[in-house]
GROMACS .gro file of C-alpha atoms in nm:
model
  208
    1UNK     CA    1  13.826  12.361   9.705
    2UNK     CA    2  13.737  12.595   9.992
    3UNK     CA    3  13.360  12.572  10.037
    4UNK     CA    4  13.367  12.723  10.385
    5UNK     CA    5  13.466  13.063  10.252
    6UNK     CA    6  13.161  13.090  10.023
    7UNK     CA    7  12.937  13.360  10.169
    8UNK     CA    8  12.642  13.573  10.064
    9UNK     CA    9  12.411  13.816  10.238
   10UNK     CA   10  12.035  13.798  10.197
   11UNK     CA   11  11.925  14.154  10.136
   12UNK     CA   12  11.609  14.139   9.924
   13UNK     CA   13  11.372  14.218  10.208
   14UNK     CA   14  11.183  14.101  10.511
   15UNK     CA   15  10.857  13.921  10.577
   16UNK     CA   16  10.629  14.072  10.843
   17UNK     CA   17  10.337  13.907  11.019
   18UNK     CA   18  10.095  14.183  10.919
   19UNK     CA   19  10.179  14.125  10.552
   20UNK     CA   20  10.070  13.762  10.557
   21UNK     CA   21   9.737  13.643  10.420
   22UNK     CA   22   9.524  13.453  10.669
   23UNK     CA   23   9.508  13.164  10.424
   24UNK     CA   24   9.842  13.007  10.317
   25UNK     CA   25   9.706  12.913   9.974
   26UNK     CA   26   9.644  13.283   9.908
   27UNK     CA   27   9.989  13.365  10.042
   28UNK     CA   28  10.143  13.099   9.819
   29UNK     CA   29   9.959  13.244   9.520
   30UNK     CA   30  10.107  13.586   9.595
   31UNK     CA   31  10.459  13.447   9.615
   32UNK     CA   32  10.418  13.230   9.305
   33UNK     CA   33  10.298  13.532   9.109
   34UNK     CA   34  10.595  13.734   9.231
   35UNK     CA   35  10.839  13.450   9.156
   36UNK     CA   36  10.713  13.438   8.796
   37UNK     CA   37  10.727  13.817   8.754
   38UNK     CA   38  11.077  13.830   8.907
   39UNK     CA   39  11.186  13.562   8.657
   40UNK     CA   40  11.281  13.302   8.914
   41UNK     CA   41  11.413  13.008   8.705
   42UNK     CA   42  11.163  12.720   8.697
   43UNK     CA   43  10.925  12.870   8.954
   44UNK     CA   44  10.698  12.563   8.944
   45UNK     CA   45  10.984  12.319   9.014
   46UNK     CA   46  10.949  12.162   9.357
   47UNK     CA   47  11.142  11.893   9.542
   48UNK     CA   48  10.909  11.607   9.635
   49UNK     CA   49  11.028  11.409   9.937
   50UNK     CA   50  10.872  11.074  10.023
   51UNK     CA   51  10.915  10.882  10.344
   52UNK     CA   52  11.181  10.624  10.248
   53UNK     CA   53  11.345  10.890  10.244
   54UNK     CA   54  11.378  10.987   9.879
   55UNK     CA   55  11.373  11.313   9.687
   56UNK     CA   56  11.324  11.426   9.328
   57UNK     CA   57  11.218  11.741   9.142
   58UNK     CA   58  10.867  11.749   8.994
   59UNK     CA   59  10.662  12.033   8.847
   60UNK     CA   60  10.360  12.193   9.012
   61UNK     CA   61  10.068  12.192   8.769
   62UNK     CA   62   9.796  12.351   8.982
   63UNK     CA   63   9.700  12.459   9.331
   64UNK     CA   64   9.383  12.563   9.511
   65UNK     CA   65   9.219  12.523   9.851
   66UNK     CA   66   9.231  12.143   9.806
   67UNK     CA   67   9.609  12.128   9.764
   68UNK     CA   68   9.902  12.114   9.522
   69UNK     CA   69   9.892  11.895   9.209
   70UNK     CA   70  10.161  11.719   9.008
   71UNK     CA   71  10.155  11.434   8.754
   72UNK     CA   72  10.368  11.123   8.717
   73UNK     CA   73  10.385  10.754   8.633
   74UNK     CA   74  10.183  10.554   8.887
   75UNK     CA   75  10.439  10.270   8.861
   76UNK     CA   76  10.737  10.495   8.937
   77UNK     CA   77  10.945  10.476   9.252
   78UNK     CA   78  10.779  10.784   9.397
   79UNK     CA   79  10.433  10.637   9.339
   80UNK     CA   80  10.531  10.310   9.505
   81UNK     CA   81  10.659  10.500   9.806
   82UNK     CA   82  10.343  10.712   9.826
   83UNK     CA   83  10.137  10.392   9.819
   84UNK     CA   84  10.321  10.274  10.131
   85UNK     CA   85  10.314  10.609  10.310
   86UNK     CA   86  10.120  10.900  10.163
   87UNK     CA   87  10.281  11.163  10.387
   88UNK     CA   88  10.506  11.379  10.169
   89UNK     CA   89  10.688  11.711  10.166
   90UNK     CA   90  10.717  11.969   9.887
   91UNK     CA   91  10.997  12.225   9.876
   92UNK     CA   92  11.013  12.527   9.646
   93UNK     CA   93  11.376  12.653   9.649
   94UNK     CA   94  11.334  13.002   9.504
   95UNK     CA   95  11.696  13.084   9.584
   96UNK     CA   96  11.754  13.366   9.336
   97UNK     CA   97  11.480  13.570   9.508
   98UNK     CA   98  11.588  13.448   9.854
   99UNK     CA   99  11.266  13.263   9.933
  100UNK     CA  100  11.162  12.908  10.010
  101UNK     CA  101  10.826  12.740  10.068
  102UNK     CA  102  10.797  12.404  10.242
  103UNK     CA  103  10.468  12.212  10.238
  104UNK     CA  104  10.393  11.899  10.439
  105UNK     CA  105  10.081  11.702  10.367
  106UNK     CA  106   9.915  11.389  10.235
  107UNK     CA  107   9.920  11.284   9.869
  108UNK     CA  108   9.614  11.134   9.703
  109UNK     CA  109   9.547  11.046   9.339
  110UNK     CA  110   9.332  11.293   9.146
  111UNK     CA  111   9.035  11.173   8.945
  112UNK     CA  112   9.081  11.002   8.608
  113UNK     CA  113   8.894  11.293   8.449
  114UNK     CA  114   9.141  11.544   8.589
  115UNK     CA  115   9.438  11.330   8.481
  116UNK     CA  116   9.293  11.288   8.132
  117UNK     CA  117   9.226  11.660   8.095
  118UNK     CA  118   9.587  11.744   8.180
  119UNK     CA  119   9.730  11.459   7.970
  120UNK     CA  120   9.533  11.579   7.668
  121UNK     CA  121   9.678  11.928   7.711
  122UNK     CA  122  10.038  11.802   7.688
  123UNK     CA  123  10.243  11.816   7.367
  124UNK     CA  124  10.217  11.497   7.162
  125UNK     CA  125  10.587  11.424   7.223
  126UNK     CA  126  10.531  11.431   7.599
  127UNK     CA  127  10.229  11.204   7.566
  128UNK     CA  128  10.438  10.954   7.372
  129UNK     CA  129  10.712  10.983   7.632
  130UNK     CA  130  10.467  10.879   7.903
  131UNK     CA  131  10.384  10.562   7.708
  132UNK     CA  132  10.748  10.492   7.622
  133UNK     CA  133  10.908  10.528   7.965
  134UNK     CA  134  10.877  10.254   8.231
  135UNK     CA  135  10.978  10.516   8.485
  136UNK     CA  136  11.235  10.418   8.751
  137UNK     CA  137  11.301  10.075   8.598
  138UNK     CA  138  11.646   9.964   8.483
  139UNK     CA  139  11.719  10.014   8.111
  140UNK     CA  140  11.988   9.826   7.921
  141UNK     CA  141  12.070  10.138   7.718
  142UNK     CA  142  11.928  10.464   7.587
  143UNK     CA  143  11.865  10.285   7.259
  144UNK     CA  144  11.600  10.076   7.433
  145UNK     CA  145  11.418  10.390   7.544
  146UNK     CA  146  11.441  10.540   7.195
  147UNK     CA  147  11.301  10.218   7.045
  148UNK     CA  148  11.011  10.221   7.289
  149UNK     CA  149  10.936  10.580   7.194
  150UNK     CA  150  10.936  10.491   6.823
  151UNK     CA  151  10.711  10.193   6.889
  152UNK     CA  152  10.462  10.413   7.074
  153UNK     CA  153  10.478  10.669   6.793
  154UNK     CA  154  10.395  10.402   6.534
  155UNK     CA  155  10.120  10.250   6.750
  156UNK     CA  156   9.933  10.580   6.783
  157UNK     CA  157  10.013  10.724   6.441
  158UNK     CA  158   9.724  10.921   6.299
  159UNK     CA  159   9.514  10.910   6.616
  160UNK     CA  160   9.476  11.080   6.952
  161UNK     CA  161   9.699  10.934   7.221
  162UNK     CA  162   9.495  10.794   7.512
  163UNK     CA  163   9.573  10.842   7.880
  164UNK     CA  164   9.784  10.548   8.001
  165UNK     CA  165   9.619  10.359   8.286
  166UNK     CA  166   9.953  10.381   8.472
  167UNK     CA  167   9.980  10.761   8.452
  168UNK     CA  168   9.804  11.042   8.638
  169UNK     CA  169   9.810  11.308   8.905
  170UNK     CA  170   9.851  11.344   9.279
  171UNK     CA  171   9.717  11.623   9.494
  172UNK     CA  172   9.900  11.704   9.817
  173UNK     CA  173   9.652  11.825  10.081
  174UNK     CA  174   9.861  12.052  10.304
  175UNK     CA  175   9.881  12.010  10.679
  176UNK     CA  176  10.146  12.279  10.722
  177UNK     CA  177  10.307  12.541  10.496
  178UNK     CA  178  10.622  12.735  10.583
  179UNK     CA  179  10.730  13.059  10.414
  180UNK     CA  180  11.099  13.150  10.442
  181UNK     CA  181  11.241  13.489  10.350
  182UNK     CA  182  11.618  13.536  10.361
  183UNK     CA  183  11.736  13.810  10.593
  184UNK     CA  184  12.056  14.000  10.664
  185UNK     CA  185  12.291  13.870  10.936
  186UNK     CA  186  12.122  13.529  10.888
  187UNK     CA  187  11.816  13.662  11.073
  188UNK     CA  188  11.575  13.505  10.828
  189UNK     CA  189  11.198  13.541  10.856
  190UNK     CA  190  11.007  13.212  10.886
  191UNK     CA  191  10.631  13.176  10.927
  192UNK     CA  192  10.457  12.843  10.966
  193UNK     CA  193  10.089  12.786  10.891
  194UNK     CA  194   9.944  12.482  11.071
  195UNK     CA  195   9.599  12.350  10.981
  196UNK     CA  196   9.371  12.319  11.282
  197UNK     CA  197   9.098  12.061  11.342
  198UNK     CA  198   8.828  12.313  11.243
  199UNK     CA  199   9.003  12.385  10.912
  200UNK     CA  200   9.142  12.724  11.018
  201UNK     CA  201   9.514  12.799  11.008
  202UNK     CA  202   9.739  12.885  11.304
  203UNK     CA  203  10.030  13.111  11.209
  204UNK     CA  204  10.354  13.098  11.409
  205UNK     CA  205  10.688  13.272  11.364
  206UNK     CA  206  10.987  13.036  11.380
  207UNK     CA  207  11.341  13.120  11.478
  208UNK     CA  208  11.581  13.110  11.183
   0.00000   0.00000   0.00000
């Protein structure tokens, strides 16, 4: 298998300083909107890296000036690692449109009200899955997981499924956000937003 001969050129465009929004959240919103319209597969999928180090893919469920939100099991491996060190990184690999976004920041739990509101919006099957899965723990077999799902289904039959106390959201407050646009001849465009002490953002171009 000759991996070294695999090549591609990045020809979709360039990213210029004058095109950038002053606020990276606004810039992210522009790119997310374009990623959705350009039918980037799973545009909300992002790689969450914790400090152990450890990585996994989670789904972005909201963003605003406060940060980027995802939901998970608070007893999972990722949650345990965040409890030890809340500094995390998020990576959006929008490879089919030759773009990447990398966010570094601090993760904090969202309010119970916000977690409950999102949990209640999920399909019933997903709600049951949250109750059934002891995320990241060892399972003897898939049958065990299926049995736990059936037990949860019977327990909550005919009633609304409550928010588990071990399940909820995190919001990553960004300290820096990098936008990467693939370029021809490997001369990619990279711009890094760095949050300053006064809350403003410094924008710097990085070498590819």
